[in-house]
mmCIF file of C-alpha atoms in Angstrom:
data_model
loop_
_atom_site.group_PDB
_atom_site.id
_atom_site.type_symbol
_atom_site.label_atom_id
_atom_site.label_comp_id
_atom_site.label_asym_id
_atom_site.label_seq_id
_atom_site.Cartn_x
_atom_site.Cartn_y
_atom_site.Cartn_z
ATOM 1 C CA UNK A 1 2.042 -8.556 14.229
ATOM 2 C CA UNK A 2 4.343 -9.695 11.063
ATOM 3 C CA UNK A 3 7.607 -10.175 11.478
ATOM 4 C CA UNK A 4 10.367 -11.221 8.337
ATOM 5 C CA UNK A 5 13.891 -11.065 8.880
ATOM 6 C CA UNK A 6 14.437 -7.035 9.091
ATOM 7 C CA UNK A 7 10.821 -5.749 9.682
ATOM 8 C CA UNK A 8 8.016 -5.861 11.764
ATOM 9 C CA UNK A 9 4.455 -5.426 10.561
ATOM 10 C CA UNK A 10 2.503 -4.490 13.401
ATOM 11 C CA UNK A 11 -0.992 -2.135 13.335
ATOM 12 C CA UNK A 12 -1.271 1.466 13.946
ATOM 13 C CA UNK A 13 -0.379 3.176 17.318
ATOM 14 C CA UNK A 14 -1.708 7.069 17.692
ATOM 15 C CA UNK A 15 1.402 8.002 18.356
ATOM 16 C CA UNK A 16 2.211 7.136 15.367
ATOM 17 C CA UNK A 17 1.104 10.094 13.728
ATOM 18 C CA UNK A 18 4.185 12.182 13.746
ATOM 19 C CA UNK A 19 6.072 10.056 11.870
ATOM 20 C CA UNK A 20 3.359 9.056 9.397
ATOM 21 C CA UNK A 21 3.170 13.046 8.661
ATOM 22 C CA UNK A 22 6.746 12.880 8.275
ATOM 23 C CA UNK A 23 6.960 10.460 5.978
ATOM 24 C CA UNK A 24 3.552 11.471 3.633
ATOM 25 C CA UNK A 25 4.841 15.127 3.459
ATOM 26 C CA UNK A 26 7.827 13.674 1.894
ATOM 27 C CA UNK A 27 7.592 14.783 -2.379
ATOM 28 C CA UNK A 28 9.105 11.695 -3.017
ATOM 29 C CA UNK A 29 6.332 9.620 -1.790
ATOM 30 C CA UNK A 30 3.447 11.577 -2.420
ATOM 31 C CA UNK A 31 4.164 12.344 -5.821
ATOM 32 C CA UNK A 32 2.397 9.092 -6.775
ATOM 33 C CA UNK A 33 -0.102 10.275 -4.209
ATOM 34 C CA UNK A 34 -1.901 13.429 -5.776
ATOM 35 C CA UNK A 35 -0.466 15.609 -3.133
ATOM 36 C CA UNK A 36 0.943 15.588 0.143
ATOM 37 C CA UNK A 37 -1.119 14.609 3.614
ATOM 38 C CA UNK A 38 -2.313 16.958 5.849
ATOM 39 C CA UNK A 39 -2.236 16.025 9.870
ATOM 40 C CA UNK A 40 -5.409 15.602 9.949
ATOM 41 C CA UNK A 41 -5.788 13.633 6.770
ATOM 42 C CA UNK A 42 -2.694 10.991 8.430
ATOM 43 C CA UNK A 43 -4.587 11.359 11.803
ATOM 44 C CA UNK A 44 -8.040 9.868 9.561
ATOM 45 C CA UNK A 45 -5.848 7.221 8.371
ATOM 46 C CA UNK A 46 -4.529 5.406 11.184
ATOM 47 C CA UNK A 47 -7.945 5.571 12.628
ATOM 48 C CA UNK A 48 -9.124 4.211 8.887
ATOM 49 C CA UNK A 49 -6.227 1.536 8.773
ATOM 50 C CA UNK A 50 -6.952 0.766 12.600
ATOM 51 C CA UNK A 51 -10.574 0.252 11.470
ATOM 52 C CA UNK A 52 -9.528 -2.064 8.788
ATOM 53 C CA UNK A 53 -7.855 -4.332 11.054
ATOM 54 C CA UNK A 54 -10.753 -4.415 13.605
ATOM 55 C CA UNK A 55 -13.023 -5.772 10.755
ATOM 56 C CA UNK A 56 -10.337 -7.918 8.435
ATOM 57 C CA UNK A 57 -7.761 -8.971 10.529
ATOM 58 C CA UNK A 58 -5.876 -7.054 7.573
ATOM 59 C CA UNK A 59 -5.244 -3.359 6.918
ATOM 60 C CA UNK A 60 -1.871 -1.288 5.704
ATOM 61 C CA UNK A 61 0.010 -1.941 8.651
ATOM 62 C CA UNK A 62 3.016 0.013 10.391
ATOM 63 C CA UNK A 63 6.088 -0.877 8.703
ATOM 64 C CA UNK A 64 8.975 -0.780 11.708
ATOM 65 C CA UNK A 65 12.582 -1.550 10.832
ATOM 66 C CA UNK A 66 13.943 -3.807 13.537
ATOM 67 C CA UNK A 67 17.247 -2.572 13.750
ATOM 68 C CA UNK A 68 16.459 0.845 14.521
ATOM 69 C CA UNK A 69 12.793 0.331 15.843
ATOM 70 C CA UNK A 70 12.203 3.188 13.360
ATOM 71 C CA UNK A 71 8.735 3.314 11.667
ATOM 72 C CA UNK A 72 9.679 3.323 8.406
ATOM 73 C CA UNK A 73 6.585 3.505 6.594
ATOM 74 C CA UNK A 74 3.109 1.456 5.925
ATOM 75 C CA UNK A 75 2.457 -2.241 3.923
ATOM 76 C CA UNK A 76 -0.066 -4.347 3.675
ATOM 77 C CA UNK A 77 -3.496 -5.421 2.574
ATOM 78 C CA UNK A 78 -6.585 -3.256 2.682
ATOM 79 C CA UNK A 79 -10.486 -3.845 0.947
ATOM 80 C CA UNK A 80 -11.170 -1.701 -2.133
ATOM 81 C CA UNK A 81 -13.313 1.246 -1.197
ATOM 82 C CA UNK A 82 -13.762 3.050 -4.203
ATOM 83 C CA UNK A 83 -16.150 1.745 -7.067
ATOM 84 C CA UNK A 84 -14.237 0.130 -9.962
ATOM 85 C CA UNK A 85 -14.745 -2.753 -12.259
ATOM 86 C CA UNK A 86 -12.906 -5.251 -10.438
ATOM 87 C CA UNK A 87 -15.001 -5.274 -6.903
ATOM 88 C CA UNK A 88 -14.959 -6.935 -4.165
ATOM 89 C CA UNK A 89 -10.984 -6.721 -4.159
ATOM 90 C CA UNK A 90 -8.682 -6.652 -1.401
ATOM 91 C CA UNK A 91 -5.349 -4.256 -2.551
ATOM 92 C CA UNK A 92 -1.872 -4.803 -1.102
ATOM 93 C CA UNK A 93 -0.007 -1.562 -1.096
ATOM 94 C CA UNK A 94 3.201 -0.643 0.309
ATOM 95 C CA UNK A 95 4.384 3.356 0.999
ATOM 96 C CA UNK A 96 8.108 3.728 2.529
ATOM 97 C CA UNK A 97 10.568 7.161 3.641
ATOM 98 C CA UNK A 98 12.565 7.467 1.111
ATOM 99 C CA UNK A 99 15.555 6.791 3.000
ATOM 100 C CA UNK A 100 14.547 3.121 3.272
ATOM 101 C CA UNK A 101 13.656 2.804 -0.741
ATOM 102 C CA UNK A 102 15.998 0.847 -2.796
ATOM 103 C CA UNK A 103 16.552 -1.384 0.022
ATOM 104 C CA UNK A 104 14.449 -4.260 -0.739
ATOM 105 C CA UNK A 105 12.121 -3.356 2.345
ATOM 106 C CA UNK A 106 9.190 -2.458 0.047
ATOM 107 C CA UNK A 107 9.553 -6.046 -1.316
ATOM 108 C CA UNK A 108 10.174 -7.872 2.097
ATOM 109 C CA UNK A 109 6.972 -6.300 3.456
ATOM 110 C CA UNK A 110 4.776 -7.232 0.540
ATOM 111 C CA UNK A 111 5.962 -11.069 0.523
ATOM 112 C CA UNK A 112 4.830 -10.826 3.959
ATOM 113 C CA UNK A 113 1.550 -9.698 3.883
ATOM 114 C CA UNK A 114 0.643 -11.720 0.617
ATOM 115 C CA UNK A 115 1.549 -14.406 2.793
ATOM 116 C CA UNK A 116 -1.269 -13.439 5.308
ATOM 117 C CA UNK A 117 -3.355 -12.351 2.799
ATOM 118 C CA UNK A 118 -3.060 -16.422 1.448
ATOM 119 C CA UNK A 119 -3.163 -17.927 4.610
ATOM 120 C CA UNK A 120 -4.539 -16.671 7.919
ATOM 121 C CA UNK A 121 -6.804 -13.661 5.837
ATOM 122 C CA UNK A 122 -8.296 -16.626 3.377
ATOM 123 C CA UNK A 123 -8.190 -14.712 0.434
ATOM 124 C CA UNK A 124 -8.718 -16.113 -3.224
ATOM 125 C CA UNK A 125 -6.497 -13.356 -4.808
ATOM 126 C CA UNK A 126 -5.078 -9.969 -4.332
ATOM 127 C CA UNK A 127 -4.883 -6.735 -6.732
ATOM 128 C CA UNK A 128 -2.459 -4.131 -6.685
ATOM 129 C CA UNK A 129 -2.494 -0.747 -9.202
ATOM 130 C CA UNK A 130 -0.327 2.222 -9.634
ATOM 131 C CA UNK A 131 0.025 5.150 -11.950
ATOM 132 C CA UNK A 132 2.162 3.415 -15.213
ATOM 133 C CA UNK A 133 5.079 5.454 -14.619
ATOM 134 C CA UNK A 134 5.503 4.268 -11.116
ATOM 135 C CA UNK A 135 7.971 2.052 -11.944
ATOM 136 C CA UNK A 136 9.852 1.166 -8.485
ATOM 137 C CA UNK A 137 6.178 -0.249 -7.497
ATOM 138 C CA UNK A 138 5.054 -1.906 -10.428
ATOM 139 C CA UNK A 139 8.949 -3.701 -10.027
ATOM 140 C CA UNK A 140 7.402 -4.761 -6.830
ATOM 141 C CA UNK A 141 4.404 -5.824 -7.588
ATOM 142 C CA UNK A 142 5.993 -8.097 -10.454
ATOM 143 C CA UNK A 143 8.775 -9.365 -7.535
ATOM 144 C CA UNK A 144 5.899 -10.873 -5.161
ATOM 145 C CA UNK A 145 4.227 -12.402 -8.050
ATOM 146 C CA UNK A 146 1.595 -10.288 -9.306
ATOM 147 C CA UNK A 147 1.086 -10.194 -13.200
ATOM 148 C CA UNK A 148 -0.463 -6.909 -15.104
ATOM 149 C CA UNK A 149 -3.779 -7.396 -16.926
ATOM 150 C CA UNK A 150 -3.558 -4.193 -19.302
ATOM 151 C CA UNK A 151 -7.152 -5.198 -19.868
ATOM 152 C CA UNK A 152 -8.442 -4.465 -16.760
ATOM 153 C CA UNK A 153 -6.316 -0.862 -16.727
ATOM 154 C CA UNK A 154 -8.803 2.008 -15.391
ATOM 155 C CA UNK A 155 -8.798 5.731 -14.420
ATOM 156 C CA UNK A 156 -8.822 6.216 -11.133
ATOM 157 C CA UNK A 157 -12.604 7.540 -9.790
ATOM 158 C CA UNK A 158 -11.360 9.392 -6.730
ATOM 159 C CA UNK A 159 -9.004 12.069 -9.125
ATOM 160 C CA UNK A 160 -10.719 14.189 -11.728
ATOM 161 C CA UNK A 161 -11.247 14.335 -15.284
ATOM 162 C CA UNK A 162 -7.442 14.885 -16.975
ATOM 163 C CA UNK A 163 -4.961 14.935 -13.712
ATOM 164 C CA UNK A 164 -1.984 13.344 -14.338
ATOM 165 C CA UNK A 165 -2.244 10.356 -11.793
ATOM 166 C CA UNK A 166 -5.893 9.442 -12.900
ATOM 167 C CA UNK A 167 -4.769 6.365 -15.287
ATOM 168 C CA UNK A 168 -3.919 3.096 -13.161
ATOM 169 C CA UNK A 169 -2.462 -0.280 -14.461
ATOM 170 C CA UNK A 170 -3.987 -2.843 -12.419
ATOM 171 C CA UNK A 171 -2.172 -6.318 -11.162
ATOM 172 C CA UNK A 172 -3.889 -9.471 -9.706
ATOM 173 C CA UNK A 173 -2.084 -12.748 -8.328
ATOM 174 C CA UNK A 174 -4.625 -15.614 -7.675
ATOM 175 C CA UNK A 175 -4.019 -18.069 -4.764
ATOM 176 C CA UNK A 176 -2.185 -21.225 -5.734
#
C-alpha cells in the first residue's frame, strides 16, 4: 500500500469490481480507451492487475481517496505486454472517474508510484504513451517528469489498421 497526502494506493480487492465497472463505463474515460469495459472484461482485470502485483511487487493499483474512502479509480506501474519496439518496458498509467479529474489526483498518484517504481521496484526507467490528443495525460506525464521522444512514436498493435486511437506518442523518464 501507497499512501501521499490525499490517496491511498493499495492493490485490487474483488469487490472492487462494481466500482471499477462504474468508472470504465464512464465515456469520458474510455474514450481514450477504444470502447467501454464489459463486467467481465473489469472482472479479467483486477485478476490481471492482482497478477501483476503477485509477480512485480507493481501493477495499476486501486486508487482510494482518503477522505471519502471512495475508490476513485486505478494508477500505477504495470510490464508491457504487447510487442512494440521499446521492450522490456514497465508503463505507468493512471485512469480516474471523472468527478475526481482536474483535481491534481491523476498527478499525485503518478509521483507516487514513479517513486516505487525508482526505489523499492528497482527500475532503470519508466515509459508512458497515449493517443496525441490526450492532452490531460500527456500534461501528466510531462508533470512527473517524463519527456516525449516523437522518435519512438508507434501505432498501437492491439487496435486495427486506421481506428482513430491506433497512433501513440510514447514518453520515457530514466532513473537519476
Amino acid at each position: 500500500m501507497i499512501e501521499t497526502d490525499r490517496l491511498i494506493l493499495r492493490p485490487w480487492l474483488d469487490s472492487d469490481l462494481d466500482a471499477l465497472t462504474a468508472i470504465n463505463d464512464d465515456p469520458a474515460v474510455y474514450q481514450w480507451l477504444a470502447g467501454p469495459f464489459t463486467r467481465e472484461m473489469n472482472a479479467a482485470s483486477i485478476k490481471r492487475q492482482q497478477g501483476f502485483q503477485a509477480d512485480h511487487g507493481f501493477c495499476y493499483w486501486a486508487v482510494v481517496e482518503k477522505t471519502s474512502g471512495q475508490l476513485i479509480g486505478m494508477a500505477g506501474l504495470m510490464p508491457v505486454t504487447f510487442d512494440a519496439g521499446f521492450l522490456p518496458a514497465v508503463e505507468i498509467g493512471w485512469r480516474l472517474s471523472p468527478s475526481f479529474q482536474g483535481k491534481g489526483y491523476a498527478t499525485e498518484a503518478a509521483k507516487a508510484a514513479l517513486t516505487h517504481g525508482f526505489g523499492p521496484a528497482g527500475l532503470d526507467e519508466i515509459v508512458s504513451f497515449t493517443v496525441p490528443h490526450n492532452s490531460a495525460s500527456r500534461a501528466v506525464m510531462e508533470r512527473i517528469g517524463l519527456r516525449h521522444e516523437p522518435a519512438m512514436d508507434f501505432d498501437h498493435p492491439r487496435l486495427p489498421e486506421g481506428h482513430p486511437l491506433r497512433r501513440h506518442v510514447f514518453y520515457r523518464v530514466r532513473a537519476t
